[in-house]
PDB file of C-alpha atoms in Angstrom:
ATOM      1  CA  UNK A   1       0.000   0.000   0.000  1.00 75.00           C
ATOM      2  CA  UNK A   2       3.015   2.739   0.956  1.00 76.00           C
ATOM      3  CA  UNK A   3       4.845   2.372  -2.667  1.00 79.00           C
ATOM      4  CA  UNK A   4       0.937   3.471  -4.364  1.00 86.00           C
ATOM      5  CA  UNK A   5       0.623   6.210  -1.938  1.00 84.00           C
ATOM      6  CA  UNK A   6       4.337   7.550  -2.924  1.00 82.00           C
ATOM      7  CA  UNK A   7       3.578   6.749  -6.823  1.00 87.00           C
ATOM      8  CA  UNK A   8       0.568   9.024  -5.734  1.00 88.00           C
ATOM      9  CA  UNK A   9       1.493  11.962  -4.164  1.00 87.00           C
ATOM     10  CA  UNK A  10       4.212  12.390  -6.798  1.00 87.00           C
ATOM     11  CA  UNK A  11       1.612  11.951  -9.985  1.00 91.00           C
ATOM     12  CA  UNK A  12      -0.799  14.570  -8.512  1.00 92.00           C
ATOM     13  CA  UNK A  13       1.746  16.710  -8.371  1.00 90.00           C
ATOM     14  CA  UNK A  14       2.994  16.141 -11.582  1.00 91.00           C
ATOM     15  CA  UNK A  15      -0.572  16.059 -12.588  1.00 92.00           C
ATOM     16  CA  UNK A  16      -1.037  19.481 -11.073  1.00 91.00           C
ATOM     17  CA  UNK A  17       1.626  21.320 -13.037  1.00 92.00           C
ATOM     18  CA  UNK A  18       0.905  19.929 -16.367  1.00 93.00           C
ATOM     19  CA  UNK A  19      -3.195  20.993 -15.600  1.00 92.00           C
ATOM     20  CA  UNK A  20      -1.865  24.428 -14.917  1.00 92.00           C
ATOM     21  CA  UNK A  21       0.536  25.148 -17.274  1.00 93.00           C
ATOM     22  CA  UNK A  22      -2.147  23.423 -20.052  1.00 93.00           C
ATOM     23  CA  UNK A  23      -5.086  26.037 -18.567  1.00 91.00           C
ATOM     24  CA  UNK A  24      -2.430  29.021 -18.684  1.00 91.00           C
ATOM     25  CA  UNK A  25      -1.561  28.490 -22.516  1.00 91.00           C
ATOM     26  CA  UNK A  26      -6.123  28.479 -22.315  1.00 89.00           C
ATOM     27  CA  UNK A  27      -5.689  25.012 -24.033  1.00 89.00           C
ATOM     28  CA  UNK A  28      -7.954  23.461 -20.900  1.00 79.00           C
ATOM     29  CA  UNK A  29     -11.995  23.298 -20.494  1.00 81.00           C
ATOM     30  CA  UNK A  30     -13.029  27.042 -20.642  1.00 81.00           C
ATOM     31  CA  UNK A  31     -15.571  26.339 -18.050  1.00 87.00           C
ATOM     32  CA  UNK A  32     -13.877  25.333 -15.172  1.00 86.00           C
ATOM     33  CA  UNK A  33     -11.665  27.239 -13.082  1.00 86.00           C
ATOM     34  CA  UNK A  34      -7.956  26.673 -12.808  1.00 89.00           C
ATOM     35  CA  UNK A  35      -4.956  28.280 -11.264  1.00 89.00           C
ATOM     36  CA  UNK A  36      -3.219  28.452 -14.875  1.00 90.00           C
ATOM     37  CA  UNK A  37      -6.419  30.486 -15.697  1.00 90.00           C
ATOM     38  CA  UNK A  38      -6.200  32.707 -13.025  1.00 90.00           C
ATOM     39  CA  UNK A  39      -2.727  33.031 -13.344  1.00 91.00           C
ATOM     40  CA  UNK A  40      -3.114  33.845 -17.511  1.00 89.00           C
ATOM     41  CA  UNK A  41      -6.049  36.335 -16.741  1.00 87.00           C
ATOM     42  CA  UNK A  42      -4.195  38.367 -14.415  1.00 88.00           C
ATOM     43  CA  UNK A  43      -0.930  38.657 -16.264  1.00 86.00           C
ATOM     44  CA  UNK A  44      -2.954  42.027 -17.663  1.00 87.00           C
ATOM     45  CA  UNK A  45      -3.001  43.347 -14.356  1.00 86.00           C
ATOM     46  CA  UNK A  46      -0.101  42.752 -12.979  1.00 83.00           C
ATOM     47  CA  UNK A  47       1.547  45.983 -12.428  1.00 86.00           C
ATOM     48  CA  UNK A  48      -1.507  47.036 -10.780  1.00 88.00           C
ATOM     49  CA  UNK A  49      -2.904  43.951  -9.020  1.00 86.00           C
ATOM     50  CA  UNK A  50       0.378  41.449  -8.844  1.00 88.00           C
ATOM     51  CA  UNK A  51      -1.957  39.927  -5.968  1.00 88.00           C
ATOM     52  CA  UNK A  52      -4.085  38.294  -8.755  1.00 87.00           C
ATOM     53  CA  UNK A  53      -0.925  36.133 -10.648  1.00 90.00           C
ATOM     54  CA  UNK A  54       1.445  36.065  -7.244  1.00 91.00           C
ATOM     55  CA  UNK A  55      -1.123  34.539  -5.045  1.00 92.00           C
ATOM     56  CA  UNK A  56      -1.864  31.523  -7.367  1.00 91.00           C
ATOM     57  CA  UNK A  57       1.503  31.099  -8.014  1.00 92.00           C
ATOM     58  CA  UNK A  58       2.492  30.784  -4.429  1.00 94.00           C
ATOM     59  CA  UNK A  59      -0.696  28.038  -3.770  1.00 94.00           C
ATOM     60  CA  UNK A  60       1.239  25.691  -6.575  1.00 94.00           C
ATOM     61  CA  UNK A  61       4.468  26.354  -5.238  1.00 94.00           C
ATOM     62  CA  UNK A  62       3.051  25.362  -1.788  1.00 95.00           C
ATOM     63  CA  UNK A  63       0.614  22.295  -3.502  1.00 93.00           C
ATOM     64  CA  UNK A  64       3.381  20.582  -5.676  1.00 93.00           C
ATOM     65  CA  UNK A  65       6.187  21.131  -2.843  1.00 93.00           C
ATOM     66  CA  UNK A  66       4.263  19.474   0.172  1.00 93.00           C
ATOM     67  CA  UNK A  67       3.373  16.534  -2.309  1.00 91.00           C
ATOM     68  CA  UNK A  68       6.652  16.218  -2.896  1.00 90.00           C
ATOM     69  CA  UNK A  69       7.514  16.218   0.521  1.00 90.00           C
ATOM     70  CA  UNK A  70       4.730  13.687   1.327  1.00 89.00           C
ATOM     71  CA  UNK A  71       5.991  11.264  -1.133  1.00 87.00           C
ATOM     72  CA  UNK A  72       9.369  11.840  -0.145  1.00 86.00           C
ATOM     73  CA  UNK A  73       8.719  11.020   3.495  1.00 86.00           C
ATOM     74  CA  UNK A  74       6.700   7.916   2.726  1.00 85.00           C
ATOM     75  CA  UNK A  75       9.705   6.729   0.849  1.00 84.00           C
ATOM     76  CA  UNK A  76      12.135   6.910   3.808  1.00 83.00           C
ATOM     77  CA  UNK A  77       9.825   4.997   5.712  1.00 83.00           C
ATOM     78  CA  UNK A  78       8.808   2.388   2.756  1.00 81.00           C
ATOM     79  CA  UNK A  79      12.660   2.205   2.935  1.00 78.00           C
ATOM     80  CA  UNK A  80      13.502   1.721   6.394  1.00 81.00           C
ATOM     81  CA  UNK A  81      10.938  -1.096   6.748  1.00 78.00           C
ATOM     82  CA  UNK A  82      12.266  -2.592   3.768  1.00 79.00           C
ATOM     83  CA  UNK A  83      15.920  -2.628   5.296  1.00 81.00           C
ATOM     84  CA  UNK A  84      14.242  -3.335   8.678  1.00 74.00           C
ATOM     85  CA  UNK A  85      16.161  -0.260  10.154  1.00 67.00           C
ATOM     86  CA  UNK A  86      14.507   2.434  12.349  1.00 65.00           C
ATOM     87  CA  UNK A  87      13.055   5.592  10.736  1.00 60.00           C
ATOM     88  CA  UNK A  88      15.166   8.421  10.494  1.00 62.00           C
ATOM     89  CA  UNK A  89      14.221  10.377  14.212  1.00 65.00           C
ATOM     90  CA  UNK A  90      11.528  13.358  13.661  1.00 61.00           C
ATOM     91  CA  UNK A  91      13.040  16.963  13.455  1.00 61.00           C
ATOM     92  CA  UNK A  92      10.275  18.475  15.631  1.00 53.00           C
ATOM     93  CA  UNK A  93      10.921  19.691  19.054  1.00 54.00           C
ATOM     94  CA  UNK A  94       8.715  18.738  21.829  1.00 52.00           C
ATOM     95  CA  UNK A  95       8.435  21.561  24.741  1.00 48.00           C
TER      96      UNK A  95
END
């Protein structure tokens, strides 16, 4: 179950860039609303509202990095019970 969930999290995000670079060249559905499009109808205002491209921008940024991050995780730990060594310790501090 782990290696679908890492094959997953990596093909959304894939899957996410290619839908939003395909809506921002408009050669997606017209009807349904997409970061690309958002991204491709603000690119008229953008010296006066950079809000309306930046915004978006930052949400895939965000979206296709935590994926990553997701997948990447699950594969340490897909690998660690493969080699039946402990996971890698967690980063976070407890208080």
């Amino acid at each position: 179950m782990l290696p679908i969930l890492i094959t997953f999290s990596v093909m959304v995000a894939s899957a996410t860039l290619i839908e939003t670079a395909l809506s921002f060249m408009e050669l997606g559905d017209s009807n349904t609303v997409s970061w690309g499009r958002v991204i491709g109808a603000g690119r008229e205002l953008l010296r006066t509202a950079w809000e309306l491209t930046t915004l978006p921008g930052l949400l895939i940024v965000v979206t296709v990095l935590a994926l990553k991050l997701i997948g990447d995780g699950l594969l340490g730990t897909w690998a660690s019970l493969q080699t039946g060594s402990p996971p890698p310790p967690s980063t976070a501090t407890s208080v």
